[in-house]
Amino acid sequence: MANDDLGRTLRRLRRLASLTQEELAERSDVSVDVIRQLEQRRKHSARLPTLHALANGLGVELTTLLGDPPAVSTGENDGPRFVAVRRAIMPALWVAEPKAPGPDFSLPGLREQIAEGWTQYHAAEFDTVMKTLPDMISDARTATAAPDSTDQGAGFAALGKVLQLAGHVAVRMGKTDLALISLERAIDAAGRSSDPLLRAMIVNSVAWTYQRQGRLGDALSIALHAAADIKDNGHTGTADGLKVWGALTMSAATSAARSNDYERAASLMAHAEKQAARVAKLPQGSDSRMVSVFSPSSVRIERVRLAVQYGHPEEALTLAKGMRLSKDTPPSWRTWLLLDVARAHTDLGDAPGAVKSLESLRRVAPTWMQHHTLAVAIVRDLWSLPNHPPGLRSLAEFLGVDG
């Protein structure tokens, strides 16, 4: 895999983890000489197994080391559009307080816009989301000034949900500190809202952001705490409440796995999978686009992801075999599953199997695949093999790695 920024990213993540080159070499079982050459940019490439080992040694996702898929097609992390999102999250000092909504304002219409924003986010249409975020945040702030207390509480719920979305977009842009600011403001709005589940959903987003920053202990702690609160307050008797609890439990499992506690992660995921079977039997609640993702399908997808990421490719393929995804599984989860299956086949040396999964991924999410560094890395690894299975050349040409 060729990556001009790999060495810089490796050095930054190693320092964030407070590790010397020698300590990282010991934790990852990668030669200290290889680490030095990468960080000094005397070496610009590393094979996928080496990158897996380094990511595990650092306690981060492989995509964090490789560089996340770009969030916008323009490639401008701080272009005018993102500046507008930043200003919406953090208005300038002494900006006038929001005025009460006018007669043409529709709170249900705003909630529909926010729900559609989440749908676009899960479809990796980040540029489209960024176009609408500033106005949605502004409208949600207006909704919080409604004279009626019921409408005001619903307005704060809308504000919390749209600031949560803004936090997710900021993470995808690599701006995790801005994401935490947005999410903290979302939590404040949730506390003043009429939605008893919203705060816990946003805490889950904070846990995910902590994971991206390598704060695995903090991520594990807050996810478990929020999941316990949901259960203790009796919210797991509804589908929405159980979804929020389940998403938090899966998040805790991910943090445990990245901390090399795979047994605890497996236990948490097994518990989540058992509870996920109850979701369809419980009273259904609000718009599923506005609630945490949790179902038997999502649990199985996350189990596949953890298995392949932590060196159990055979288990990953066994879990994925014959899987039927529920209709409410977001497109982003489907695409990740195909990519993880391709990773598992690659780890086992099954190039034809990897190509087959990548061809499926290309059919369902071609733009996402083109911009995803991990997909490119897998194809690069396959392309470096002496024998190319059928279909690989087309994928290599599609991703621009055939040279």
Tab-separated table of C-alpha atoms in Angstrom:
chain	number	residue	atom	x	y	z
A	1	MET	CA	0.000	0.000	0.000
A	2	ALA	CA	1.468	3.355	-1.002
A	3	ASN	CA	0.513	6.239	1.253
A	4	ASP	CA	2.508	9.457	1.482
A	5	ASP	CA	0.971	10.303	4.861
A	6	LEU	CA	1.323	6.862	6.421
A	7	GLY	CA	4.560	7.660	8.257
A	8	ARG	CA	3.257	10.944	9.619
A	9	THR	CA	0.033	9.324	10.807
A	10	LEU	CA	1.925	6.432	12.398
A	11	ARG	CA	4.178	8.799	14.321
A	12	ARG	CA	1.250	10.925	15.515
A	13	LEU	CA	-0.772	7.917	16.703
A	14	ARG	CA	2.265	6.398	18.418
A	15	ARG	CA	2.911	9.605	20.334
A	16	LEU	CA	-0.766	9.925	21.286
A	17	ALA	CA	-0.505	6.411	22.727
A	18	SER	CA	2.652	7.471	24.646
A	19	LEU	CA	4.658	4.659	23.066
A	20	THR	CA	8.274	4.619	21.956
A	21	GLN	CA	9.107	3.007	18.650
A	22	GLU	CA	10.539	0.055	20.558
A	23	GLU	CA	7.370	-0.321	22.667
A	24	LEU	CA	5.161	-0.236	19.578
A	25	ALA	CA	7.387	-2.818	17.927
A	26	GLU	CA	6.942	-5.103	20.933
A	27	ARG	CA	3.175	-4.615	21.140
A	28	SER	CA	2.600	-5.101	17.410
A	29	ASP	CA	5.308	-7.694	16.691
A	30	VAL	CA	6.549	-5.480	13.860
A	31	SER	CA	10.243	-4.795	13.412
A	32	VAL	CA	11.363	-1.522	14.979
A	33	ASP	CA	13.371	-0.920	11.828
A	34	VAL	CA	10.190	-1.056	9.734
A	35	ILE	CA	8.519	1.431	12.095
A	36	ARG	CA	11.505	3.785	11.885
A	37	GLN	CA	11.610	3.615	8.111
A	38	LEU	CA	7.888	4.342	7.848
A	39	GLU	CA	8.001	7.263	10.275
A	40	GLN	CA	11.089	8.730	8.615
A	41	ARG	CA	9.360	8.243	5.238
A	42	ARG	CA	12.249	6.208	3.940
A	43	LYS	CA	9.652	3.479	3.428
A	44	HIS	CA	6.292	4.448	1.906
A	45	SER	CA	4.571	1.092	1.809
A	46	ALA	CA	3.588	-1.788	4.038
A	47	ARG	CA	1.543	-4.892	3.406
A	48	LEU	CA	-1.884	-5.277	4.932
A	49	PRO	CA	-0.869	-7.776	7.677
A	50	THR	CA	1.805	-5.308	8.864
A	51	LEU	CA	-0.723	-2.478	8.928
A	52	HIS	CA	-3.185	-4.689	10.832
A	53	ALA	CA	-0.487	-5.432	13.412
A	54	LEU	CA	0.476	-1.772	13.807
A	55	ALA	CA	-3.159	-0.694	14.187
A	56	ASN	CA	-3.740	-3.358	16.839
A	57	GLY	CA	-0.579	-2.305	18.661
A	58	LEU	CA	-1.813	1.287	18.680
A	59	GLY	CA	-5.337	0.298	19.725
A	60	VAL	CA	-6.983	1.983	16.725
A	61	GLU	CA	-9.041	0.977	13.716
A	62	LEU	CA	-7.079	0.112	10.616
A	63	THR	CA	-8.832	2.943	8.795
A	64	THR	CA	-7.485	5.387	11.392
A	65	LEU	CA	-3.950	4.397	10.441
A	66	LEU	CA	-4.653	4.361	6.715
A	67	GLY	CA	-6.679	7.548	6.746
A	68	ASP	CA	-10.469	7.588	6.790
A	69	PRO	CA	-12.462	7.735	3.588
A	70	PRO	CA	-12.821	11.359	2.557
A	71	ALA	CA	-16.065	12.844	3.787
A	72	VAL	CA	-16.647	15.150	0.854
A	73	SER	CA	-15.975	14.846	-2.826
A	74	THR	CA	-14.224	18.230	-2.939
A	75	GLY	CA	-11.429	17.065	-0.658
A	76	GLU	CA	-11.503	20.441	1.133
A	77	ASN	CA	-11.502	19.692	4.845
A	78	ASP	CA	-11.798	23.379	5.728
A	79	GLY	CA	-13.470	24.728	2.617
A	80	PRO	CA	-16.375	27.209	2.767
A	81	ARG	CA	-18.968	24.496	3.245
A	82	PHE	CA	-17.277	23.048	6.298
A	83	VAL	CA	-16.631	26.529	7.697
A	84	ALA	CA	-20.405	27.047	7.547
A	85	VAL	CA	-20.921	23.822	9.539
A	86	ARG	CA	-18.321	24.923	12.076
A	87	ARG	CA	-20.052	28.309	12.501
A	88	ALA	CA	-23.417	26.601	12.930
A	89	ILE	CA	-22.043	24.383	15.684
A	90	MET	CA	-20.228	27.263	17.386
A	91	PRO	CA	-21.995	30.574	16.640
A	92	ALA	CA	-19.988	33.772	17.036
A	93	LEU	CA	-20.001	35.519	20.420
A	94	TRP	CA	-22.891	37.864	21.186
A	95	VAL	CA	-25.107	36.448	18.458
A	96	ALA	CA	-28.745	37.347	19.143
A	97	GLU	CA	-30.856	34.748	20.907
A	98	PRO	CA	-33.180	32.812	18.567
A	99	LYS	CA	-36.618	34.272	18.015
A	100	ALA	CA	-39.818	32.266	18.278
A	101	PRO	CA	-40.665	30.374	15.085
A	102	GLY	CA	-43.005	32.057	12.651
A	103	PRO	CA	-46.338	30.766	11.354
A	104	ASP	CA	-44.685	29.029	8.382
A	105	PHE	CA	-42.343	26.966	10.575
A	106	SER	CA	-43.077	23.228	10.759
A	107	LEU	CA	-41.455	21.164	13.492
A	108	PRO	CA	-42.553	17.864	11.879
A	109	GLY	CA	-41.036	19.136	8.641
A	110	LEU	CA	-37.751	19.890	10.419
A	111	ARG	CA	-37.682	16.449	12.015
A	112	GLU	CA	-38.226	14.904	8.582
A	113	GLN	CA	-35.280	16.929	7.227
A	114	ILE	CA	-33.065	15.746	10.089
A	115	ALA	CA	-34.161	12.119	9.583
A	116	GLU	CA	-33.348	12.418	5.887
A	117	GLY	CA	-29.965	13.878	6.862
A	118	TRP	CA	-29.233	10.739	8.867
A	119	THR	CA	-30.264	8.595	5.900
A	120	GLN	CA	-27.868	10.516	3.673
A	121	TYR	CA	-25.118	10.187	6.275
A	122	HIS	CA	-25.507	6.405	6.408
A	123	ALA	CA	-25.376	6.358	2.612
A	124	ALA	CA	-22.015	8.223	2.803
A	125	GLU	CA	-23.511	11.282	1.059
A	126	PHE	CA	-21.481	13.551	3.337
A	127	ASP	CA	-21.288	16.487	0.946
A	128	THR	CA	-25.080	16.552	0.642
A	129	VAL	CA	-25.461	16.492	4.431
A	130	MET	CA	-23.013	19.354	4.852
A	131	LYS	CA	-25.033	21.545	2.483
A	132	THR	CA	-28.125	21.293	4.679
A	133	LEU	CA	-26.617	21.099	8.181
A	134	PRO	CA	-26.201	24.845	8.872
A	135	ASP	CA	-29.827	25.646	8.033
A	136	MET	CA	-31.110	22.636	9.991
A	137	ILE	CA	-29.125	23.661	13.063
A	138	SER	CA	-30.396	27.240	12.746
A	139	ASP	CA	-34.001	26.063	12.381
A	140	ALA	CA	-33.636	23.744	15.372
A	141	ARG	CA	-32.353	26.610	17.510
A	142	THR	CA	-35.396	28.612	16.412
A	143	ALA	CA	-37.627	25.720	17.476
A	144	THR	CA	-36.233	25.877	21.015
A	145	ALA	CA	-37.680	29.393	21.365
A	146	ALA	CA	-41.263	28.198	20.866
A	147	PRO	CA	-43.628	29.746	23.458
A	148	ASP	CA	-45.331	26.435	24.233
A	149	SER	CA	-43.314	24.238	26.631
A	150	THR	CA	-44.229	21.045	24.789
A	151	ASP	CA	-43.090	22.466	21.464
A	152	GLN	CA	-39.973	23.822	23.168
A	153	GLY	CA	-39.062	20.373	24.470
A	154	ALA	CA	-39.540	18.913	21.006
A	155	GLY	CA	-37.393	21.736	19.630
A	156	PHE	CA	-34.556	20.855	21.969
A	157	ALA	CA	-34.903	17.218	20.884
A	158	ALA	CA	-34.510	18.306	17.250
A	159	LEU	CA	-31.506	20.453	18.167
A	160	GLY	CA	-29.867	17.564	20.017
A	161	LYS	CA	-30.399	15.202	17.098
A	162	VAL	CA	-29.053	17.588	14.455
A	163	LEU	CA	-26.012	18.501	16.583
A	164	GLN	CA	-25.378	14.773	16.983
A	165	LEU	CA	-25.430	14.482	13.195
A	166	ALA	CA	-23.026	17.410	12.926
A	167	GLY	CA	-20.721	15.653	15.375
A	168	HIS	CA	-20.700	12.531	13.218
A	169	VAL	CA	-19.875	14.563	10.118
A	170	ALA	CA	-17.045	16.296	11.990
A	171	VAL	CA	-15.594	12.902	12.930
A	172	ARG	CA	-15.693	11.860	9.286
A	173	MET	CA	-13.816	15.041	8.456
A	174	GLY	CA	-11.141	14.088	10.980
A	175	LYS	CA	-12.148	16.947	13.333
A	176	THR	CA	-12.750	14.953	16.514
A	177	ASP	CA	-12.333	17.904	18.883
A	178	LEU	CA	-14.997	19.855	16.992
A	179	ALA	CA	-17.133	16.705	17.044
A	180	LEU	CA	-16.937	16.562	20.842
A	181	ILE	CA	-17.959	20.224	21.092
A	182	SER	CA	-20.989	19.530	18.918
A	183	LEU	CA	-21.857	16.397	20.880
A	184	GLU	CA	-21.500	18.130	24.261
A	185	ARG	CA	-23.923	20.816	23.060
A	186	ALA	CA	-26.192	18.072	21.794
A	187	ILE	CA	-26.188	16.465	25.252
A	188	ASP	CA	-27.123	19.806	26.805
A	189	ALA	CA	-30.033	20.101	24.373
A	190	ALA	CA	-31.063	16.509	25.076
A	191	GLY	CA	-31.245	17.302	28.787
A	192	ARG	CA	-33.805	20.010	28.029
A	193	SER	CA	-35.749	17.918	25.546
A	194	SER	CA	-38.780	15.682	25.752
A	195	ASP	CA	-36.879	12.580	24.567
A	196	PRO	CA	-35.727	10.327	27.440
A	197	LEU	CA	-33.471	8.278	25.128
A	198	LEU	CA	-31.692	11.080	23.294
A	199	ARG	CA	-28.952	11.739	25.824
A	200	ALA	CA	-27.882	8.083	25.820
A	201	MET	CA	-27.836	8.016	22.005
A	202	ILE	CA	-25.538	11.023	21.963
A	203	VAL	CA	-23.314	9.498	24.642
A	204	ASN	CA	-22.848	6.578	22.256
A	205	SER	CA	-21.621	9.044	19.637
A	206	VAL	CA	-19.195	10.483	22.193
A	207	ALA	CA	-17.916	6.962	22.894
A	208	TRP	CA	-17.329	6.441	19.169
A	209	THR	CA	-15.431	9.738	18.992
A	210	TYR	CA	-13.307	8.715	21.990
A	211	GLN	CA	-12.486	5.506	20.144
A	212	ARG	CA	-11.265	7.544	17.190
A	213	GLN	CA	-9.015	9.478	19.555
A	214	GLY	CA	-7.623	6.313	21.123
A	215	ARG	CA	-9.394	6.992	24.447
A	216	LEU	CA	-10.564	3.410	24.705
A	217	GLY	CA	-10.959	3.281	28.482
A	218	ASP	CA	-13.111	6.416	28.465
A	219	ALA	CA	-15.185	5.070	25.570
A	220	LEU	CA	-15.788	1.756	27.338
A	221	SER	CA	-16.691	3.438	30.623
A	222	ILE	CA	-19.279	5.888	29.293
A	223	ALA	CA	-20.912	3.312	27.017
A	224	LEU	CA	-21.381	0.853	29.879
A	225	HIS	CA	-22.603	3.613	32.198
A	226	ALA	CA	-25.188	4.873	29.707
A	227	ALA	CA	-26.343	1.318	28.890
A	228	ALA	CA	-26.852	0.630	32.599
A	229	ASP	CA	-28.882	3.844	32.950
A	230	ILE	CA	-31.153	2.808	30.079
A	231	LYS	CA	-31.775	-0.567	31.690
A	232	ASP	CA	-32.185	0.779	35.251
A	233	ASN	CA	-34.743	3.334	34.087
A	234	GLY	CA	-36.862	0.626	32.488
A	235	HIS	CA	-36.437	1.722	28.883
A	236	THR	CA	-35.493	-1.698	27.503
A	237	GLY	CA	-39.174	-2.673	27.464
A	238	THR	CA	-39.665	-0.761	24.208
A	239	ALA	CA	-38.046	-1.316	20.818
A	240	ASP	CA	-36.462	2.151	20.794
A	241	GLY	CA	-35.072	1.783	24.297
A	242	LEU	CA	-33.666	-1.662	23.571
A	243	LYS	CA	-32.034	-0.351	20.381
A	244	VAL	CA	-30.269	2.385	22.336
A	245	TRP	CA	-29.134	-0.092	24.993
A	246	GLY	CA	-27.934	-2.504	22.319
A	247	ALA	CA	-25.973	0.106	20.401
A	248	LEU	CA	-24.216	1.176	23.606
A	249	THR	CA	-23.401	-2.433	24.467
A	250	MET	CA	-21.920	-3.025	21.013
A	251	SER	CA	-19.892	0.164	21.374
A	252	ALA	CA	-18.525	-1.086	24.696
A	253	ALA	CA	-17.605	-4.389	23.042
A	254	THR	CA	-15.690	-2.563	20.322
A	255	SER	CA	-13.715	-0.579	22.905
A	256	ALA	CA	-12.941	-3.757	24.831
A	257	ALA	CA	-11.723	-5.497	21.672
A	258	ARG	CA	-9.486	-2.585	20.726
A	259	SER	CA	-8.029	-2.774	24.221
A	260	ASN	CA	-7.082	-6.387	23.411
A	261	ASP	CA	-9.772	-7.781	25.713
A	262	TYR	CA	-11.370	-9.919	23.030
A	263	GLU	CA	-13.008	-12.276	25.546
A	264	ARG	CA	-14.910	-9.423	27.194
A	265	ALA	CA	-15.845	-8.077	23.781
A	266	ALA	CA	-17.156	-11.481	22.707
A	267	SER	CA	-19.188	-11.781	25.912
A	268	LEU	CA	-20.764	-8.349	25.442
A	269	MET	CA	-21.573	-9.103	21.810
A	270	ALA	CA	-23.133	-12.460	22.691
A	271	HIS	CA	-25.349	-10.739	25.268
A	272	ALA	CA	-26.295	-8.075	22.706
A	273	GLU	CA	-27.136	-10.689	20.077
A	274	LYS	CA	-29.420	-12.512	22.485
A	275	GLN	CA	-31.283	-9.298	23.337
A	276	ALA	CA	-31.490	-8.177	19.699
A	277	ALA	CA	-33.953	-10.971	19.006
A	278	ARG	CA	-36.445	-9.138	21.251
A	279	VAL	CA	-36.522	-5.924	19.200
A	280	ALA	CA	-39.141	-7.094	16.687
A	281	LYS	CA	-41.392	-8.381	19.499
A	282	LEU	CA	-41.571	-5.103	21.409
A	283	PRO	CA	-43.865	-2.079	20.860
A	284	GLN	CA	-42.376	-0.036	18.049
A	285	GLY	CA	-41.684	3.619	18.642
A	286	SER	CA	-40.539	6.594	16.623
A	287	ASP	CA	-38.948	6.997	13.196
A	288	SER	CA	-36.243	4.320	12.959
A	289	ARG	CA	-33.990	6.809	11.132
A	290	MET	CA	-33.706	8.808	14.361
A	291	VAL	CA	-32.899	5.895	16.686
A	292	SER	CA	-29.710	3.912	17.246
A	293	VAL	CA	-29.010	1.025	14.869
A	294	PHE	CA	-29.565	-2.294	16.647
A	295	SER	CA	-30.972	-5.532	15.266
A	296	PRO	CA	-29.849	-9.145	14.859
A	297	SER	CA	-28.297	-8.083	11.538
A	298	SER	CA	-26.312	-5.191	12.997
A	299	VAL	CA	-25.000	-7.352	15.843
A	300	ARG	CA	-23.854	-10.034	13.422
A	301	ILE	CA	-22.186	-7.411	11.192
A	302	GLU	CA	-20.327	-5.981	14.184
A	303	ARG	CA	-19.247	-9.468	15.246
A	304	VAL	CA	-17.834	-10.024	11.759
A	305	ARG	CA	-15.987	-6.711	11.972
A	306	LEU	CA	-14.448	-7.492	15.344
A	307	ALA	CA	-13.482	-11.013	14.307
A	308	VAL	CA	-11.642	-9.933	11.171
A	309	GLN	CA	-10.050	-6.928	12.853
A	310	TYR	CA	-8.650	-8.985	15.686
A	311	GLY	CA	-7.203	-11.873	13.746
A	312	HIS	CA	-10.068	-14.369	13.474
A	313	PRO	CA	-10.843	-14.398	9.727
A	314	GLU	CA	-12.271	-17.935	9.747
A	315	GLU	CA	-14.755	-16.934	12.457
A	316	ALA	CA	-15.638	-13.806	10.490
A	317	LEU	CA	-16.500	-15.794	7.379
A	318	THR	CA	-18.493	-18.328	9.385
A	319	LEU	CA	-20.529	-15.503	10.938
A	320	ALA	CA	-21.101	-13.834	7.570
A	321	LYS	CA	-22.086	-16.983	5.665
A	322	GLY	CA	-25.724	-16.996	4.661
A	323	MET	CA	-26.478	-13.804	6.585
A	324	ARG	CA	-29.802	-12.187	5.729
A	325	LEU	CA	-29.900	-8.483	6.492
A	326	SER	CA	-33.040	-6.854	7.835
A	327	LYS	CA	-34.689	-4.104	5.803
A	328	ASP	CA	-33.741	-1.419	8.331
A	329	THR	CA	-30.010	-2.172	8.078
A	330	PRO	CA	-28.429	1.105	6.848
A	331	PRO	CA	-26.456	0.996	3.589
A	332	SER	CA	-23.250	1.900	5.422
A	333	TRP	CA	-23.494	-1.282	7.504
A	334	ARG	CA	-24.045	-3.399	4.390
A	335	THR	CA	-20.986	-1.939	2.681
A	336	TRP	CA	-18.811	-2.439	5.751
A	337	LEU	CA	-19.851	-6.082	5.875
A	338	LEU	CA	-18.739	-6.680	2.292
A	339	LEU	CA	-15.438	-4.922	2.944
A	340	ASP	CA	-14.813	-6.937	6.113
A	341	VAL	CA	-15.559	-10.184	4.274
A	342	ALA	CA	-13.030	-9.137	1.630
A	343	ARG	CA	-10.508	-8.462	4.408
A	344	ALA	CA	-11.118	-11.906	5.891
A	345	HIS	CA	-10.591	-13.634	2.531
A	346	THR	CA	-7.410	-11.614	1.997
A	347	ASP	CA	-6.067	-12.567	5.421
A	348	LEU	CA	-6.646	-16.244	4.573
A	349	GLY	CA	-4.906	-15.925	1.207
A	350	ASP	CA	-8.149	-16.482	-0.684
A	351	ALA	CA	-7.746	-13.921	-3.470
A	352	PRO	CA	-10.742	-15.135	-5.548
A	353	GLY	CA	-13.005	-14.889	-2.496
A	354	ALA	CA	-11.760	-11.374	-1.774
A	355	VAL	CA	-12.346	-10.300	-5.375
A	356	LYS	CA	-15.876	-11.694	-5.317
A	357	SER	CA	-16.722	-9.653	-2.208
A	358	LEU	CA	-15.118	-6.537	-3.651
A	359	GLU	CA	-17.104	-6.933	-6.870
A	360	SER	CA	-20.293	-7.023	-4.792
A	361	LEU	CA	-19.128	-3.936	-2.925
A	362	ARG	CA	-18.507	-2.142	-6.207
A	363	ARG	CA	-22.048	-2.899	-7.346
A	364	VAL	CA	-23.734	-1.585	-4.181
A	365	ALA	CA	-21.457	1.345	-3.268
A	366	PRO	CA	-19.113	2.291	-6.116
A	367	THR	CA	-18.372	5.863	-4.990
A	368	TRP	CA	-17.852	4.838	-1.364
A	369	MET	CA	-15.482	2.091	-2.480
A	370	GLN	CA	-13.476	4.399	-4.734
A	371	HIS	CA	-12.770	6.744	-1.850
A	372	HIS	CA	-12.162	4.140	0.830
A	373	THR	CA	-8.516	3.730	1.739
A	374	LEU	CA	-9.014	0.222	3.093
A	375	ALA	CA	-10.670	-1.000	-0.112
A	376	VAL	CA	-7.764	0.472	-2.080
A	377	ALA	CA	-5.258	-1.169	0.282
A	378	ILE	CA	-6.837	-4.607	-0.169
A	379	VAL	CA	-6.809	-4.310	-3.957
A	380	ARG	CA	-3.188	-3.117	-3.869
A	381	ASP	CA	-2.249	-6.164	-1.821
A	382	LEU	CA	-4.054	-8.475	-4.246
A	383	TRP	CA	-2.524	-6.716	-7.256
A	384	SER	CA	0.973	-7.345	-5.889
A	385	LEU	CA	0.395	-11.116	-6.036
A	386	PRO	CA	2.020	-13.034	-8.913
A	387	ASN	CA	-1.290	-14.558	-10.024
A	388	HIS	CA	-4.341	-12.333	-10.489
A	389	PRO	CA	-7.767	-13.956	-10.110
A	390	PRO	CA	-10.511	-13.124	-12.632
A	391	GLY	CA	-12.063	-9.727	-11.983
A	392	LEU	CA	-9.072	-8.215	-10.189
A	393	ARG	CA	-7.850	-6.186	-13.168
A	394	SER	CA	-11.218	-4.455	-13.504
A	395	LEU	CA	-11.202	-3.588	-9.785
A	396	ALA	CA	-7.615	-2.339	-9.958
A	397	GLU	CA	-8.426	-0.125	-12.921
A	398	PHE	CA	-11.559	1.150	-11.178
A	399	LEU	CA	-9.561	2.143	-8.078
A	400	GLY	CA	-6.557	3.403	-10.036
A	401	VAL	CA	-4.041	0.994	-8.554
A	402	ASP	CA	-3.203	-1.026	-11.669
A	403	GLY	CA	-0.009	0.969	-12.157
